[in-house]
Coordinates of C-alpha atoms in Angstrom, one line a residue:
M235 CA -66.3 71.6 72.2
R236 CA -63.3 69.7 73.2
S237 CA -61.1 71.2 70.6
T238 CA -62.1 74.7 71.9
V239 CA -61.1 73.7 75.5
G240 CA -57.8 72.5 74.3
S241 CA -57.2 75.6 72.2
F242 CA -57.9 77.5 75.3
S243 CA -55.8 75.7 77.5
L244 CA -52.9 75.8 75.0
F245 CA -53.6 79.7 74.6
F246 CA -53.7 80.1 78.4
L247 CA -50.4 78.3 79.1
S248 CA -48.7 80.4 76.3
L249 CA -49.6 83.5 77.7
L250 CA -48.5 82.2 81.2
L251 CA -45.1 81.5 79.9
L252 CA -44.7 84.9 78.1
L253 CA -45.9 86.7 81.3
L254 CA -43.3 84.6 83.4
L255 CA -40.4 85.4 80.6
L256 CA -41.4 89.1 80.7
L257 CA -41.6 89.0 84.7
F258 CA -38.0 87.6 85.1
I259 CA -36.1 89.2 82.1
S260 CA -37.5 92.7 83.3
P261 CA -35.8 92.7 86.6
N262 CA -32.5 91.9 85.1
L263 CA -32.7 94.8 82.6
A264 CA -33.8 97.3 85.3
S265 CA -31.4 96.1 88.2
E266 CA -30.2 98.3 90.9
S267 CA -26.8 98.5 89.0
D268 CA -25.5 97.6 85.6
H269 CA -22.6 96.2 87.2
K270 CA -20.2 98.8 85.5
Y271 CA -17.7 101.1 87.3
Q272 CA -15.7 104.0 86.7
Q273 CA -12.1 104.4 88.0
E274 CA -12.2 104.7 91.7
D275 CA -16.0 104.3 92.0
S276 CA -17.3 102.8 95.4
V277 CA -17.6 99.2 95.6
T278 CA -20.0 98.1 98.4
L279 CA -19.0 94.9 100.5
W280 CA -22.2 93.6 101.9
V281 CA -22.1 91.2 105.0
N282 CA -24.8 88.8 105.0
K283 CA -24.9 85.8 107.7
V284 CA -23.0 83.8 109.8
G285 CA -23.6 80.1 111.2
P286 CA -22.5 76.9 111.8
Y287 CA -20.8 75.4 108.7
N288 CA -22.4 72.1 109.0
N289 CA -25.9 73.4 109.4
P290 CA -26.8 75.4 106.6
Q291 CA -30.1 76.6 107.7
E292 CA -28.9 77.8 111.0
T293 CA -27.8 81.3 110.2
Y294 CA -27.7 84.4 112.1
N295 CA -27.2 88.0 111.1
Y296 CA -23.3 88.9 110.8
Y297 CA -23.5 91.4 113.6
S298 CA -24.7 88.8 116.2
L299 CA -21.2 88.0 116.8
P300 CA -19.3 91.3 118.2
F301 CA -17.8 92.2 114.7
C302 CA -16.9 95.6 114.2
Q303 CA -20.1 97.4 113.4
P304 CA -20.3 100.2 110.9
S305 CA -21.2 103.7 112.4
G306 CA -25.0 105.2 112.1
N307 CA -27.5 103.2 110.1
S308 CA -26.3 101.1 107.4
A309 CA -28.0 100.5 104.4
H310 CA -29.9 97.1 103.8
K311 CA -30.3 95.4 100.3
W312 CA -33.6 93.5 99.5
G313 CA -33.2 91.4 96.5
G314 CA -36.6 90.1 96.3
L315 CA -39.0 87.6 97.9
G316 CA -36.9 84.4 97.5
E317 CA -34.0 86.3 98.9
V318 CA -35.7 86.8 102.1
L319 CA -37.2 83.4 102.2
G320 CA -33.6 82.3 101.7
G321 CA -32.5 83.5 105.0
N322 CA -30.5 86.7 103.6
E323 CA -30.0 90.0 105.1
L324 CA -27.6 92.1 103.4
I325 CA -25.9 95.1 105.2
D326 CA -23.6 97.8 104.0
S327 CA -20.3 97.3 105.9
Q328 CA -19.1 100.4 105.4
I329 CA -15.7 99.4 104.4
E330 CA -14.1 101.8 102.0
I331 CA -13.4 99.8 98.6
K332 CA -12.7 101.7 95.5
F333 CA -12.9 100.3 92.0
G334 CA -9.5 99.6 90.7
K335 CA -7.7 101.0 93.6
N336 CA -5.3 98.8 95.8
V337 CA -5.4 99.2 99.4
D338 CA -2.1 97.6 101.5
K339 CA -3.7 97.5 104.8
S340 CA -6.2 99.7 106.3
S341 CA -7.9 99.5 109.8
I342 CA -11.6 98.4 109.9
C343 CA -11.9 99.0 114.0
E344 CA -10.2 98.1 117.1
L345 CA -12.0 95.2 118.8
Q346 CA -12.0 95.2 122.5
L347 CA -12.5 92.0 124.0
D348 CA -14.4 91.4 127.3
A349 CA -15.6 88.1 128.7
A350 CA -18.8 88.1 126.9
K351 CA -17.2 88.6 123.7
V352 CA -14.7 86.2 124.3
K353 CA -17.4 83.7 125.1
Q354 CA -19.3 84.4 121.9
F355 CA -16.4 83.9 119.6
K356 CA -15.0 80.8 121.2
D357 CA -18.6 79.3 120.9
A358 CA -18.4 80.4 117.4
I359 CA -15.2 78.8 116.6
E360 CA -16.0 75.5 118.6
N361 CA -19.2 75.1 116.1
T362 CA -17.2 76.1 113.0
Y363 CA -18.9 79.1 112.2
W364 CA -18.5 80.7 108.8
F365 CA -19.8 83.8 107.0
E366 CA -20.9 85.2 103.8
F367 CA -20.0 88.3 102.0
F368 CA -21.1 89.9 98.6
I369 CA -19.4 92.2 96.3
D370 CA -21.2 93.1 93.3
D371 CA -23.5 90.1 93.8
L372 CA -20.7 87.8 93.9
P373 CA -20.2 85.8 97.2
L374 CA -17.3 85.5 99.4
W375 CA -16.7 82.9 102.6
G376 CA -14.5 82.8 105.3
Y377 CA -14.4 80.9 108.6
V378 CA -14.6 83.5 112.0
G379 CA -11.6 81.6 113.6
E380 CA -9.9 78.2 114.4
L381 CA -8.9 76.0 117.0
Q382 CA -5.1 75.7 117.1
S383 CA -2.6 73.5 119.2
D384 CA -0.8 75.0 121.9
K385 CA 3.0 74.2 121.4
N386 CA 3.6 74.4 124.8
N387 CA 1.0 72.1 126.2
D388 CA -1.5 69.6 124.9
N389 CA -4.2 72.3 125.1
T390 CA -5.8 74.0 122.2
K391 CA -6.4 77.7 122.0
H392 CA -9.0 79.8 120.1
V393 CA -7.7 82.3 117.5
L394 CA -9.6 84.9 115.7
Y395 CA -8.6 86.0 112.2
T396 CA -8.0 89.6 112.3
H397 CA -7.1 90.5 108.8
K398 CA -9.4 90.0 105.6
S399 CA -7.5 90.0 102.2
I400 CA -9.7 90.8 99.4
T401 CA -8.7 89.9 95.8
I402 CA -10.9 91.3 93.3
K403 CA -10.4 90.4 89.4
Y404 CA -12.1 92.7 86.9
N405 CA -12.5 92.9 83.0
E406 CA -12.4 96.8 81.8
D407 CA -15.2 98.2 83.9
Q408 CA -16.9 95.2 85.5
I409 CA -15.9 92.9 88.3
I410 CA -15.5 89.2 87.4
H411 CA -14.3 87.3 90.2
V412 CA -13.8 88.1 94.1
N413 CA -11.8 86.2 96.7
L414 CA -11.3 86.3 100.4
T415 CA -8.5 85.1 102.5
Q416 CA -8.4 85.4 106.2
E417 CA -5.1 85.8 107.8
N418 CA -3.3 87.0 110.9
P419 CA -4.7 85.0 113.8
K420 CA -4.8 86.2 117.2
P421 CA -5.7 84.4 120.5
L422 CA -8.9 85.4 122.2
E423 CA -8.0 86.9 125.6
V424 CA -10.1 89.0 127.7
G425 CA -8.7 92.4 128.1
K426 CA -7.0 92.6 124.8
T427 CA -7.3 94.8 121.7
L428 CA -7.2 93.2 118.4
D429 CA -6.7 95.4 115.5
M430 CA -9.2 94.5 112.5
T431 CA -7.6 95.1 109.3
Y432 CA -8.3 94.6 105.6
S433 CA -6.7 94.9 102.1
V434 CA -7.7 94.8 98.5
K435 CA -5.8 93.8 95.5
W436 CA -7.1 94.5 91.8
I437 CA -6.3 91.9 89.0
P438 CA -7.3 92.5 85.4
T439 CA -8.5 89.4 83.7
N440 CA -9.7 88.4 80.1
I441 CA -12.6 86.3 81.7
T442 CA -16.1 88.0 80.1
F443 CA -19.0 89.1 82.6
G444 CA -21.2 86.3 81.3
R445 CA -18.8 83.6 82.5
R446 CA -17.9 85.0 85.8
F447 CA -20.1 82.4 87.6
D448 CA -18.5 79.7 86.1
V449 CA -16.1 79.4 89.1
Y450 CA -18.7 78.5 91.5
L451 CA -19.9 75.5 89.4
D452 CA -18.8 72.1 90.1
Y453 CA -18.4 70.4 86.9
P454 CA -16.7 67.2 87.9
F455 CA -19.4 66.6 90.6
F456 CA -22.5 67.2 88.6
E457 CA -21.0 65.9 85.5
H458 CA -19.3 63.0 86.7
Q459 CA -19.9 59.7 84.8
I460 CA -22.4 58.2 87.2
H461 CA -24.9 61.1 86.4
W462 CA -25.0 60.3 82.6
F463 CA -25.0 56.3 83.6
S464 CA -28.1 57.1 85.9
I465 CA -29.9 58.9 83.1
F466 CA -29.0 56.0 80.6
N467 CA -30.3 53.3 83.2
S468 CA -33.6 55.5 83.7
F469 CA -34.0 55.4 80.1
M470 CA -33.9 51.7 79.7
M471 CA -36.3 51.5 82.4
V472 CA -38.7 53.5 80.3
I473 CA -38.2 51.4 77.4
F474 CA -39.0 48.1 79.3
L475 CA -42.2 49.6 81.1
T476 CA -43.7 51.0 77.8
G477 CA -42.8 47.9 76.4
L478 CA -44.7 45.9 78.9
V479 CA -47.9 48.3 79.1
S480 CA -47.8 48.1 74.9
M481 CA -47.8 44.1 75.5
I482 CA -51.0 44.5 77.8
L483 CA -52.6 46.7 75.5
M484 CA -51.9 45.0 72.1
R485 CA -51.8 41.3 73.2
T486 CA -53.7 40.6 76.3
L487 CA -56.6 42.9 75.7
R488 CA -56.6 42.2 71.8
N489 CA -57.4 38.5 72.6
D490 CA -60.0 39.6 75.2
Y491 CA -61.7 41.9 72.7
A492 CA -61.9 39.2 70.1
K493 CA -64.4 37.4 72.1
Y494 CA -66.9 40.1 72.2
A495 CA -66.3 41.4 68.8
R496 CA -67.4 38.1 67.1
E497 CA -70.3 38.8 64.8
D498 CA -71.2 35.2 64.3
D499 CA -72.0 34.2 67.9
D500 CA -75.4 33.9 68.9
L501 CA -76.7 35.0 72.2
E502 CA -76.3 31.8 73.9
T503 CA -72.6 31.5 73.0
L504 CA -72.0 35.1 74.0
E505 CA -73.8 34.5 77.4
R506 CA -71.8 31.4 78.0
D507 CA -68.3 33.1 77.2
V508 CA -69.3 36.0 79.5
N509 CA -70.2 33.8 82.4
E510 CA -66.7 31.9 81.9
E511 CA -64.7 35.0 81.8
S512 CA -63.1 36.5 85.1
G513 CA -61.1 39.5 85.8
W514 CA -61.2 42.8 84.5
K515 CA -64.1 42.6 82.4
L516 CA -66.5 41.3 85.1
V517 CA -66.1 44.5 86.9
H518 CA -67.4 46.9 84.1
G519 CA -70.6 47.8 86.0
D520 CA -68.4 49.1 89.0
V521 CA -65.3 50.4 87.4
F522 CA -66.8 53.9 86.9
R523 CA -68.5 54.2 90.2
P524 CA -67.6 57.4 91.9
P525 CA -64.7 57.1 94.3
R526 CA -64.8 57.4 98.0
N527 CA -64.0 61.1 99.1
L528 CA -64.3 62.5 95.8
V529 CA -63.9 66.0 96.9
L530 CA -60.3 65.3 98.3
L531 CA -59.7 63.2 95.2
S532 CA -60.6 65.9 92.7
A533 CA -58.3 68.7 94.9
V534 CA -55.3 66.5 95.0
V535 CA -55.5 65.5 91.5
G536 CA -56.1 69.2 90.4
T537 CA -53.1 70.3 92.8
G538 CA -50.9 67.6 91.4
A539 CA -51.4 68.6 87.8
Q540 CA -50.7 72.0 88.6
L541 CA -47.4 70.6 90.3
A542 CA -46.4 69.0 87.3
M543 CA -47.1 72.1 85.1
L544 CA -45.2 74.1 87.4
V545 CA -42.0 72.2 87.9
L546 CA -41.9 71.9 83.9
L547 CA -42.2 75.7 83.6
V548 CA -39.6 76.2 86.5
I549 CA -36.8 73.9 84.9
L550 CA -37.8 75.5 81.6
L551 CA -37.3 79.1 83.1
A552 CA -34.0 77.9 84.8
I553 CA -32.6 76.5 81.7
I554 CA -33.3 79.5 79.8
G555 CA -32.8 82.5 82.2
M556 CA -29.8 80.7 84.4
L557 CA -31.6 81.2 87.6
Y558 CA -28.9 79.8 89.8
I559 CA -27.2 83.0 89.3
G560 CA -29.3 85.1 91.4
R561 CA -30.0 85.1 95.0
G562 CA -33.3 83.3 95.9
A563 CA -34.3 83.3 92.2
I564 CA -35.5 79.8 92.1
V565 CA -37.8 80.5 95.5
T566 CA -39.3 83.4 93.8
T567 CA -39.8 81.9 90.2
F568 CA -41.4 78.8 92.0
I569 CA -43.9 81.2 94.2
V570 CA -44.9 83.4 91.2
C571 CA -45.3 80.3 88.7
Y572 CA -47.5 78.5 91.5
A573 CA -49.8 81.3 91.6
L574 CA -50.1 81.8 88.0
T575 CA -50.7 78.2 87.1
S576 CA -53.6 77.9 89.8
F577 CA -56.0 77.9 86.9
I578 CA -54.9 74.3 86.0
S579 CA -55.5 73.0 89.3
G580 CA -58.7 74.4 89.1
Y581 CA -59.7 73.2 85.8
V582 CA -58.3 69.8 86.1
S583 CA -60.0 69.5 89.6
G584 CA -63.4 71.1 88.4
G585 CA -63.7 68.9 85.6
L586 CA -63.1 65.6 87.4
Y587 CA -65.4 66.5 90.1
S588 CA -68.2 67.4 87.5
R589 CA -67.5 64.1 85.4
S590 CA -67.8 62.0 88.6
G591 CA -71.5 63.5 89.5
G592 CA -70.0 65.7 92.3
K593 CA -72.5 68.6 93.2
S594 CA -70.5 70.4 96.1
W595 CA -68.1 72.2 93.4
I596 CA -67.5 75.2 95.6
K597 CA -66.1 73.0 98.4
S598 CA -64.1 71.1 96.0
M599 CA -62.9 74.6 94.6
I600 CA -61.9 75.8 97.9
L601 CA -60.1 72.7 99.1
T602 CA -58.2 72.7 95.4
A603 CA -56.9 76.1 96.0
S604 CA -56.0 76.0 99.6
L605 CA -54.9 72.2 99.9
F606 CA -51.1 72.4 99.3
P607 CA -50.4 76.0 100.3
F608 CA -51.8 75.5 103.6
M609 CA -49.8 72.2 104.1
C610 CA -47.0 74.0 103.3
F611 CA -48.1 76.9 105.6
G612 CA -48.5 74.7 108.5
I613 CA -45.0 73.1 108.3
G614 CA -43.6 76.4 107.8
F615 CA -45.3 78.0 110.9
I616 CA -43.5 75.6 112.9
L617 CA -40.2 75.9 111.4
N618 CA -40.9 79.7 111.6
T619 CA -41.7 79.3 115.4
I620 CA -38.5 77.5 116.0
A621 CA -36.4 79.9 113.7
I622 CA -37.8 83.0 115.9
F623 CA -37.1 81.2 119.0
Y624 CA -33.4 80.5 117.8
G625 CA -33.3 84.3 116.7
S626 CA -32.3 83.0 113.3
L627 CA -32.2 84.7 109.7
A628 CA -34.3 81.7 108.8
A629 CA -37.4 83.2 110.4
I630 CA -40.0 84.8 107.7
P631 CA -40.5 88.5 108.5
F632 CA -44.2 89.1 109.0
G633 CA -44.1 91.5 106.0
T634 CA -43.1 88.8 103.7
M635 CA -45.8 86.4 105.1
V636 CA -48.5 89.3 104.0
V637 CA -46.7 89.6 100.5
V638 CA -47.1 85.6 100.1
F639 CA -50.6 85.9 101.2
V640 CA -51.7 88.5 99.0
I641 CA -50.3 86.7 96.2
W642 CA -52.1 83.8 96.9
A643 CA -55.5 85.5 97.9
F644 CA -55.4 87.8 94.7
I645 CA -53.8 85.8 92.2
S646 CA -53.7 82.0 93.0
F647 CA -57.3 82.0 94.5
P648 CA -58.9 83.7 91.8
L649 CA -57.3 81.8 89.2
A650 CA -58.2 78.5 90.7
L651 CA -61.8 79.8 91.1
L652 CA -61.9 80.5 87.2
G653 CA -60.3 77.1 86.2
T654 CA -62.9 75.5 88.3
V655 CA -66.0 77.4 86.7
V656 CA -64.2 76.7 83.2
G657 CA -63.7 73.1 84.1
R658 CA -67.0 71.9 85.5
N659 CA -69.0 73.9 82.4
W660 CA -66.6 72.6 79.8
S661 CA -66.1 69.0 81.1
G662 CA -70.0 67.9 80.1
A663 CA -72.2 65.2 81.3
P664 CA -70.6 61.7 82.8
N665 CA -69.8 60.1 79.5
N666 CA -68.5 56.5 80.8
P667 CA -67.9 53.7 78.4
C668 CA -69.9 51.2 80.6
R669 CA -72.9 52.0 82.8
V670 CA -72.7 51.8 86.6
K671 CA -74.8 49.4 88.1
T672 CA -77.0 50.1 91.1
I673 CA -75.6 47.3 93.5
P674 CA -72.0 47.3 94.1
R675 CA -70.3 44.0 93.1
P676 CA -68.9 42.2 96.0
I677 CA -65.0 42.2 95.8
P678 CA -63.5 38.5 96.2
E679 CA -60.7 37.8 98.4
K680 CA -57.5 37.6 96.6
K681 CA -53.6 36.8 97.2
W682 CA -52.1 39.4 99.6
Y683 CA -50.0 40.8 96.7
L684 CA -53.1 41.7 95.0
T685 CA -54.5 43.9 97.7
P686 CA -54.7 47.7 97.1
S687 CA -52.1 48.6 100.0
V688 CA -49.3 46.3 98.6
V689 CA -50.2 47.7 94.9
S690 CA -49.9 51.0 96.1
L691 CA -46.5 50.3 98.2
M692 CA -44.6 48.6 95.2
G693 CA -45.7 51.1 92.9
G694 CA -43.5 53.9 94.0
L695 CA -40.4 51.7 93.9
L696 CA -39.4 51.9 90.1
P697 CA -40.4 55.6 89.8
F698 CA -38.1 56.2 93.0
G699 CA -35.4 54.0 91.2
S700 CA -35.6 56.2 88.2
I701 CA -34.9 59.5 90.2
F702 CA -32.7 58.1 93.0
I703 CA -29.3 59.4 91.6
E704 CA -30.8 62.7 90.9
M705 CA -32.0 62.8 94.2
Y706 CA -28.5 62.6 95.7
F707 CA -27.3 65.7 93.4
V708 CA -30.2 67.7 94.6
F709 CA -29.8 67.0 98.1
T710 CA -26.3 67.6 97.9
S711 CA -26.9 70.9 96.3
F712 CA -29.3 72.0 98.7
W713 CA -27.6 70.8 102.0
N714 CA -24.0 71.0 101.2
Y715 CA -23.5 74.5 99.6
K716 CA -23.2 73.4 95.7
V717 CA -24.7 75.4 93.1
Y718 CA -27.4 73.0 91.1
Y719 CA -27.0 74.5 87.5
V720 CA -27.8 71.0 85.6
Y721 CA -31.2 71.5 84.9
G722 CA -31.1 69.7 81.7
F723 CA -30.4 66.7 83.8
M724 CA -33.3 67.5 85.9
L725 CA -35.6 67.9 82.9
L726 CA -34.9 64.6 81.2
V727 CA -35.3 63.1 84.9
F728 CA -38.5 64.6 85.3
L729 CA -39.8 63.4 82.2
I730 CA -38.7 59.9 82.8
L731 CA -40.3 60.2 86.2
I732 CA -43.6 61.0 84.6
I733 CA -43.4 58.3 81.9
V734 CA -42.4 55.5 84.5
T735 CA -45.0 56.6 87.0
V736 CA -47.7 56.2 84.1
C737 CA -46.4 52.8 83.0
V738 CA -46.1 51.5 86.5
T739 CA -49.6 52.8 87.7
I740 CA -51.2 51.2 84.5
V741 CA -49.6 48.0 85.2
G742 CA -50.8 47.7 88.8
T743 CA -54.2 49.3 88.0
Y744 CA -54.4 46.3 85.4
F745 CA -53.3 43.8 88.2
L746 CA -55.8 45.3 90.7
L747 CA -58.7 45.0 88.0
N748 CA -57.7 41.5 87.0
A749 CA -58.4 40.8 90.9
E750 CA -61.9 42.0 90.5
N751 CA -61.3 44.9 92.5
Y752 CA -62.7 48.0 91.0
H753 CA -61.4 50.6 93.6
W754 CA -58.9 51.5 91.3
Q755 CA -59.1 55.1 91.7
W756 CA -57.4 56.0 95.2
T757 CA -55.2 53.0 94.4
S758 CA -53.8 54.3 91.3
F759 CA -53.1 57.8 93.0
F760 CA -51.3 56.0 96.2
S761 CA -49.7 53.6 93.9
A762 CA -47.9 56.7 92.2
A763 CA -47.7 58.8 95.4
S764 CA -45.8 56.2 97.3
T765 CA -42.6 57.4 95.5
A766 CA -42.6 60.4 97.9
I767 CA -42.4 57.6 100.9
Y768 CA -39.2 56.0 99.4
V769 CA -37.6 59.7 99.0
Y770 CA -38.2 60.6 102.3
L771 CA -36.6 57.5 103.5
Y772 CA -33.9 58.2 101.5
S773 CA -33.7 61.6 103.1
V774 CA -33.2 60.0 106.5
Y775 CA -30.3 57.8 105.4
Y776 CA -28.7 60.8 103.6
Y777 CA -29.1 62.9 106.8
Y778 CA -27.2 60.3 108.9
V779 CA -24.7 59.1 106.4
K780 CA -23.9 62.3 104.1
T781 CA -24.0 65.2 106.4
R782 CA -22.7 66.4 109.7
M783 CA -26.0 68.3 110.9
S784 CA -26.6 68.5 114.4
G785 CA -28.9 70.3 116.6
F786 CA -32.7 70.7 117.1
F787 CA -32.8 73.9 114.8
Q788 CA -31.0 72.1 111.9
T789 CA -32.6 68.7 112.3
S790 CA -36.2 70.2 112.5
F791 CA -35.4 72.3 109.2
Y792 CA -34.0 69.2 107.4
F793 CA -36.8 67.0 107.9
G794 CA -39.5 69.9 107.7
Y795 CA -38.3 71.1 104.3
T796 CA -37.8 67.6 103.2
L797 CA -41.3 66.8 104.0
M798 CA -42.8 69.7 102.3
F799 CA -40.9 68.7 99.5
C800 CA -42.1 64.9 99.5
L801 CA -45.7 66.2 100.0
G802 CA -45.6 68.2 96.7
L803 CA -43.7 65.0 94.9
G804 CA -46.4 62.7 96.2
I805 CA -49.4 64.8 95.2
L806 CA -47.6 65.4 91.8
C807 CA -46.7 61.6 91.1
G808 CA -50.3 60.6 92.4
A809 CA -52.0 62.8 90.1
V810 CA -50.0 61.7 87.1
G811 CA -50.7 57.9 88.1
Y812 CA -54.2 58.8 88.7
L813 CA -54.8 60.6 85.3
G814 CA -52.7 57.9 83.1
S815 CA -54.9 55.0 84.7
T816 CA -58.0 56.9 83.9
L817 CA -57.0 57.2 80.2
F818 CA -56.1 53.5 80.4
V819 CA -59.3 52.3 82.0
R820 CA -61.6 54.3 79.8
R821 CA -59.6 52.7 76.9
I822 CA -59.8 49.0 77.9
Y823 CA -63.6 49.6 78.7
R824 CA -64.4 51.2 75.6
N825 CA -65.2 48.4 73.3
I826 CA -66.5 45.9 75.7
K827 CA -70.2 45.1 75.1
C828 CA -71.4 45.7 78.6
D829 CA -75.2 45.7 78.1

């Protein structure tokens, strides 16, 4: 039966991976454009968003500032679920650009400045507003204006850039690189009329289409020597911890087993040896006692197992498909992968709940399927309310919410239900190595450093140390406009995190059992989950030291998104730690003569 379950799980995961690959490769094959142009074909300049440079999530519609607006109804470009969730809204600027045709200087419009427009532009300049355009899915960036010193006095004046110089490099019939230069700054004065202009210059290049995104990748930053050193340092930590766990299993436990395996001892000698023993062997009658809040434990462990597989799948797909190229591709991949891997959460949760003697499996299934999505929804609802109040593009439209809910209700939830049914039916009856005693054993008082709370807090230090450097690169890419592309590094760090978490949790569980405390289930979970606490504390440091964010909007989004990330990381690590400790505990009690 176990081999059948394993084969089914392997087949299911293979099917998931195939579906995901087809899902994300096929849109690229059937995209809106094949990125090939004939001479003088129209090339669309899409305007996207504008906002303070130091606040990445505080973005607004480009035309929320009184720029030249296109006449009539302009086309909108919807690039997918992840693009909308990422706060993108592409609008056709109706600026005439022809493939291969230079434009020396052409007028966009004449901008008449009144007091309201001047105030809007001045506020934008004082807050260092920048904007984002797209040409053929390639981004262009520029600042709205700048503060210039007035030579006649010590005051500064606000100037608005009135000319956009666009340089486009092409290789035969494909666009390879785009660049925007802001020119001709003019002072903002009420009553003046500014002539907003643009120019286009086409330059041939030998760079291939497949390498056109290389210019956006910061190789010196991500492939710095410190990045390689962090991987080596984490690898050495793995060797140390695996050696420590091996020593516990091969030496300490082997010596303990010898006292129980002696065939020449009579009953009296054996009873004397057992009575003289202390530590983990004395709690064999309680160590497999069902933990408190079994429904919640099974839900978080099942969710964590799903998140672990989810992260692995997303990283592999990012390596294979270069998802950093597409706007919102990572977010879309994450949501779809989460829905399709919901079977894993149900299977792990249902099996754990059934093996532990739980009876309310429907309650466990519902909690497993809704725990993490509803936590994210709660945080997202608060952030979305703030974004709506500010009128930001970060506000999620109602239609997008409906799409996400439909994915959860019709894909994620049914798969979690199926997984729960399969898990509880195929897990079998409880088969613990030691029989659980009727009366719980009293837990003796021990040193403060052997209490579950201290073991839990200390357990997250080494896993956090193994991912500390990578957290800096991830945070910098997300909050400071860098494109994260080194998913090979992320895969190595993720695997190291899993190994370190399992080893640390096993050591902590062994110390706890030696202190004759058999409440190891929740302790092993929190010991690994405490990694997220240190990541969140690091995020506080990063916010105040490494960024220039300001304002209630950006601060709430920063700590809200980070909280969402840390909750997922904590559940993931907690589940990995619990499952590793479960294997360890069953292994060490397997050969004990309990009765």
